[in-house]
């Protein structure tokens, strides 16, 4: 299944569902306060947008204390960077695995890139590229 925004430790295997019933990125060991914050923030940033997602709503949704978020990340900006860094690893690993698993000669693998993207884009939970979204939602230089 295509990746979404779960941010637990990188792995090459995908899980079947997440809290919202969407297919998810590979799952790894989690459950720590830091992991809960990252999972929650990544999901909220992706589905609600970064500017629309406040630190207080991340804290409430993750069920952690404000001090925990700031102890682990220092600021919303550093949390965003960590979420995107983890997504980068997850998207890359997932994508490479999907293309490689389809096998075939190099030409077939090249064509499978388009099949993988088409399948991912057609999923109900797809809301665009998290990296392009973050760039578009970010502050504008004047």
PDB file of C-alpha atoms in Angstrom:
ATOM      1  CA  UNK A   1       0.000   0.000   0.000  1.00  0.00           C
ATOM      2  CA  UNK A   2       1.172   3.565  -0.554  1.00  0.00           C
ATOM      3  CA  UNK A   3       2.803   5.514   2.238  1.00  0.00           C
ATOM      4  CA  UNK A   4       1.066   8.020   4.434  1.00  0.00           C
ATOM      5  CA  UNK A   5       2.578   9.827   7.306  1.00  0.00           C
ATOM      6  CA  UNK A   6       3.397   7.410  10.086  1.00  0.00           C
ATOM      7  CA  UNK A   7       6.856   8.242  11.342  1.00  0.00           C
ATOM      8  CA  UNK A   8       8.070   5.366  13.447  1.00  0.00           C
ATOM      9  CA  UNK A   9      11.480   3.828  12.790  1.00  0.00           C
ATOM     10  CA  UNK A  10      12.188   3.202   9.100  1.00  0.00           C
ATOM     11  CA  UNK A  11      11.560  -0.263   7.768  1.00  0.00           C
ATOM     12  CA  UNK A  12      11.023  -1.791   4.350  1.00  0.00           C
ATOM     13  CA  UNK A  13       7.666  -3.370   5.231  1.00  0.00           C
ATOM     14  CA  UNK A  14       4.327  -1.621   5.196  1.00  0.00           C
ATOM     15  CA  UNK A  15       1.546  -1.912   7.731  1.00  0.00           C
ATOM     16  CA  UNK A  16      -2.090  -2.170   6.686  1.00  0.00           C
ATOM     17  CA  UNK A  17      -3.692   0.667   8.601  1.00  0.00           C
ATOM     18  CA  UNK A  18      -3.268   3.641  10.866  1.00  0.00           C
ATOM     19  CA  UNK A  19      -5.494   5.428  13.333  1.00  0.00           C
ATOM     20  CA  UNK A  20      -7.448   7.049  10.484  1.00  0.00           C
ATOM     21  CA  UNK A  21      -7.906   3.759   8.627  1.00  0.00           C
ATOM     22  CA  UNK A  22      -5.449   4.752   5.915  1.00  0.00           C
ATOM     23  CA  UNK A  23      -2.699   2.589   4.579  1.00  0.00           C
ATOM     24  CA  UNK A  24       0.509   3.513   6.290  1.00  0.00           C
ATOM     25  CA  UNK A  25       4.204   3.817   5.971  1.00  0.00           C
ATOM     26  CA  UNK A  26       6.375   1.039   7.379  1.00  0.00           C
ATOM     27  CA  UNK A  27       5.935   0.609  11.099  1.00  0.00           C
ATOM     28  CA  UNK A  28       8.708   0.080  13.589  1.00  0.00           C
ATOM     29  CA  UNK A  29       9.120   0.041  17.345  1.00  0.00           C
ATOM     30  CA  UNK A  30       7.303   3.007  18.803  1.00  0.00           C
ATOM     31  CA  UNK A  31       5.210   4.172  21.658  1.00  0.00           C
ATOM     32  CA  UNK A  32       7.708   6.537  23.229  1.00  0.00           C
ATOM     33  CA  UNK A  33       6.622  10.112  23.906  1.00  0.00           C
ATOM     34  CA  UNK A  34       8.943  11.297  21.132  1.00  0.00           C
ATOM     35  CA  UNK A  35       7.452   8.809  18.662  1.00  0.00           C
ATOM     36  CA  UNK A  36       3.886   9.747  19.622  1.00  0.00           C
ATOM     37  CA  UNK A  37       4.669  13.413  19.060  1.00  0.00           C
ATOM     38  CA  UNK A  38       6.286  12.687  15.678  1.00  0.00           C
ATOM     39  CA  UNK A  39       3.473  10.392  14.536  1.00  0.00           C
ATOM     40  CA  UNK A  40       0.802  12.856  15.593  1.00  0.00           C
ATOM     41  CA  UNK A  41       2.523  15.952  14.223  1.00  0.00           C
ATOM     42  CA  UNK A  42       3.332  14.311  10.890  1.00  0.00           C
ATOM     43  CA  UNK A  43      -0.254  13.167  10.423  1.00  0.00           C
ATOM     44  CA  UNK A  44      -1.664  16.557  11.424  1.00  0.00           C
ATOM     45  CA  UNK A  45       0.802  18.552   9.317  1.00  0.00           C
ATOM     46  CA  UNK A  46      -0.054  16.430   6.293  1.00  0.00           C
ATOM     47  CA  UNK A  47      -3.839  16.412   6.614  1.00  0.00           C
ATOM     48  CA  UNK A  48      -4.429  19.872   8.127  1.00  0.00           C
ATOM     49  CA  UNK A  49      -1.435  21.781   6.794  1.00  0.00           C
ATOM     50  CA  UNK A  50       1.554  23.067   8.739  1.00  0.00           C
ATOM     51  CA  UNK A  51       0.309  26.623   9.330  1.00  0.00           C
ATOM     52  CA  UNK A  52      -3.110  25.351  10.485  1.00  0.00           C
ATOM     53  CA  UNK A  53      -1.589  22.900  12.981  1.00  0.00           C
ATOM     54  CA  UNK A  54      -0.589  24.502  16.243  1.00  0.00           C
ATOM     55  CA  UNK A  55       1.749  23.068  18.841  1.00  0.00           C
ATOM     56  CA  UNK A  56      -1.088  22.991  21.367  1.00  0.00           C
ATOM     57  CA  UNK A  57      -3.225  20.803  19.089  1.00  0.00           C
ATOM     58  CA  UNK A  58      -0.298  18.420  18.489  1.00  0.00           C
ATOM     59  CA  UNK A  59       0.274  18.182  22.238  1.00  0.00           C
ATOM     60  CA  UNK A  60      -3.412  17.526  22.940  1.00  0.00           C
ATOM     61  CA  UNK A  61      -3.728  14.924  20.165  1.00  0.00           C
ATOM     62  CA  UNK A  62      -0.534  13.143  21.199  1.00  0.00           C
ATOM     63  CA  UNK A  63      -1.554  13.187  24.856  1.00  0.00           C
ATOM     64  CA  UNK A  64       1.746  14.641  26.057  1.00  0.00           C
ATOM     65  CA  UNK A  65       2.853  17.637  28.085  1.00  0.00           C
ATOM     66  CA  UNK A  66       3.996  20.811  26.333  1.00  0.00           C
ATOM     67  CA  UNK A  67       7.387  20.474  28.030  1.00  0.00           C
ATOM     68  CA  UNK A  68       7.812  17.033  26.409  1.00  0.00           C
ATOM     69  CA  UNK A  69       7.471  18.493  22.923  1.00  0.00           C
ATOM     70  CA  UNK A  70       9.937  21.277  23.634  1.00  0.00           C
ATOM     71  CA  UNK A  71      12.366  18.938  25.432  1.00  0.00           C
ATOM     72  CA  UNK A  72      12.474  16.616  22.408  1.00  0.00           C
ATOM     73  CA  UNK A  73      12.306  19.176  19.598  1.00  0.00           C
ATOM     74  CA  UNK A  74      12.877  22.692  20.932  1.00  0.00           C
ATOM     75  CA  UNK A  75      10.435  24.404  18.560  1.00  0.00           C
ATOM     76  CA  UNK A  76       7.683  23.802  16.019  1.00  0.00           C
ATOM     77  CA  UNK A  77      10.205  24.446  13.240  1.00  0.00           C
ATOM     78  CA  UNK A  78      12.544  21.720  14.516  1.00  0.00           C
ATOM     79  CA  UNK A  79       9.575  19.355  14.852  1.00  0.00           C
ATOM     80  CA  UNK A  80       8.628  20.059  11.228  1.00  0.00           C
ATOM     81  CA  UNK A  81      12.196  19.351  10.090  1.00  0.00           C
ATOM     82  CA  UNK A  82      12.262  16.055  11.995  1.00  0.00           C
ATOM     83  CA  UNK A  83       8.875  15.000  10.590  1.00  0.00           C
ATOM     84  CA  UNK A  84       9.971  15.760   7.025  1.00  0.00           C
ATOM     85  CA  UNK A  85      13.359  14.067   7.518  1.00  0.00           C
ATOM     86  CA  UNK A  86      11.679  10.870   8.634  1.00  0.00           C
ATOM     87  CA  UNK A  87       9.168  11.038   5.792  1.00  0.00           C
ATOM     88  CA  UNK A  88      12.053  11.399   3.360  1.00  0.00           C
ATOM     89  CA  UNK A  89      13.507   8.078   4.511  1.00  0.00           C
ATOM     90  CA  UNK A  90      10.111   6.387   4.546  1.00  0.00           C
ATOM     91  CA  UNK A  91       9.004   7.577   1.115  1.00  0.00           C
ATOM     92  CA  UNK A  92      12.340   6.637  -0.413  1.00  0.00           C
ATOM     93  CA  UNK A  93      12.436   3.168   1.143  1.00  0.00           C
ATOM     94  CA  UNK A  94       8.792   2.484   0.292  1.00  0.00           C
ATOM     95  CA  UNK A  95       9.138   3.687  -3.283  1.00  0.00           C
ATOM     96  CA  UNK A  96      12.321   1.747  -4.022  1.00  0.00           C
ATOM     97  CA  UNK A  97      10.807  -1.399  -2.511  1.00  0.00           C
ATOM     98  CA  UNK A  98       7.629  -1.041  -4.585  1.00  0.00           C
ATOM     99  CA  UNK A  99       9.584  -0.665  -7.824  1.00  0.00           C
ATOM    100  CA  UNK A 100      12.041  -3.464  -6.985  1.00  0.00           C
ATOM    101  CA  UNK A 101       9.259  -5.856  -5.945  1.00  0.00           C
ATOM    102  CA  UNK A 102       7.673  -5.571  -9.370  1.00  0.00           C
ATOM    103  CA  UNK A 103      10.798  -7.144 -10.828  1.00  0.00           C
ATOM    104  CA  UNK A 104      11.536  -7.372 -14.488  1.00  0.00           C
ATOM    105  CA  UNK A 105      14.271  -5.969 -16.636  1.00  0.00           C
ATOM    106  CA  UNK A 106      15.451  -2.350 -16.286  1.00  0.00           C
ATOM    107  CA  UNK A 107      12.918  -1.071 -18.838  1.00  0.00           C
ATOM    108  CA  UNK A 108      10.047  -2.751 -16.965  1.00  0.00           C
ATOM    109  CA  UNK A 109      11.281  -1.305 -13.676  1.00  0.00           C
ATOM    110  CA  UNK A 110      11.427   2.150 -15.220  1.00  0.00           C
ATOM    111  CA  UNK A 111       7.833   1.809 -16.384  1.00  0.00           C
ATOM    112  CA  UNK A 112       6.768   0.468 -12.985  1.00  0.00           C
ATOM    113  CA  UNK A 113       7.753   3.844 -11.474  1.00  0.00           C
ATOM    114  CA  UNK A 114       4.701   5.320 -13.174  1.00  0.00           C
ATOM    115  CA  UNK A 115       2.453   2.461 -12.030  1.00  0.00           C
ATOM    116  CA  UNK A 116       3.568   2.878  -8.418  1.00  0.00           C
ATOM    117  CA  UNK A 117       2.960   6.627  -8.520  1.00  0.00           C
ATOM    118  CA  UNK A 118      -0.420   6.204 -10.229  1.00  0.00           C
ATOM    119  CA  UNK A 119      -1.585   3.717  -7.593  1.00  0.00           C
ATOM    120  CA  UNK A 120      -0.397   5.963  -4.766  1.00  0.00           C
ATOM    121  CA  UNK A 121      -1.998   9.110  -6.199  1.00  0.00           C
ATOM    122  CA  UNK A 122      -5.314   7.273  -6.614  1.00  0.00           C
ATOM    123  CA  UNK A 123      -5.619   6.362  -2.923  1.00  0.00           C
ATOM    124  CA  UNK A 124      -8.340   8.113  -0.941  1.00  0.00           C
ATOM    125  CA  UNK A 125      -5.913   9.560   1.616  1.00  0.00           C
ATOM    126  CA  UNK A 126      -3.448  11.092  -0.862  1.00  0.00           C
ATOM    127  CA  UNK A 127      -3.135  14.846  -0.259  1.00  0.00           C
ATOM    128  CA  UNK A 128      -0.148  15.597  -2.440  1.00  0.00           C
ATOM    129  CA  UNK A 129       3.551  15.453  -1.762  1.00  0.00           C
ATOM    130  CA  UNK A 130       4.315  16.310   1.861  1.00  0.00           C
ATOM    131  CA  UNK A 131       7.510  18.079   0.798  1.00  0.00           C
ATOM    132  CA  UNK A 132       5.882  20.245  -1.857  1.00  0.00           C
ATOM    133  CA  UNK A 133       3.033  21.000   0.550  1.00  0.00           C
ATOM    134  CA  UNK A 134       5.511  22.066   3.250  1.00  0.00           C
ATOM    135  CA  UNK A 135       7.368  24.264   0.791  1.00  0.00           C
ATOM    136  CA  UNK A 136       4.172  25.880  -0.479  1.00  0.00           C
ATOM    137  CA  UNK A 137       2.847  26.434   3.055  1.00  0.00           C
ATOM    138  CA  UNK A 138       6.080  27.898   4.368  1.00  0.00           C
ATOM    139  CA  UNK A 139       6.792  31.568   4.959  1.00  0.00           C
ATOM    140  CA  UNK A 140       7.384  33.745   1.914  1.00  0.00           C
ATOM    141  CA  UNK A 141      10.468  35.891   1.594  1.00  0.00           C
ATOM    142  CA  UNK A 142       9.683  39.483   0.722  1.00  0.00           C
TER     143      UNK A 142
END
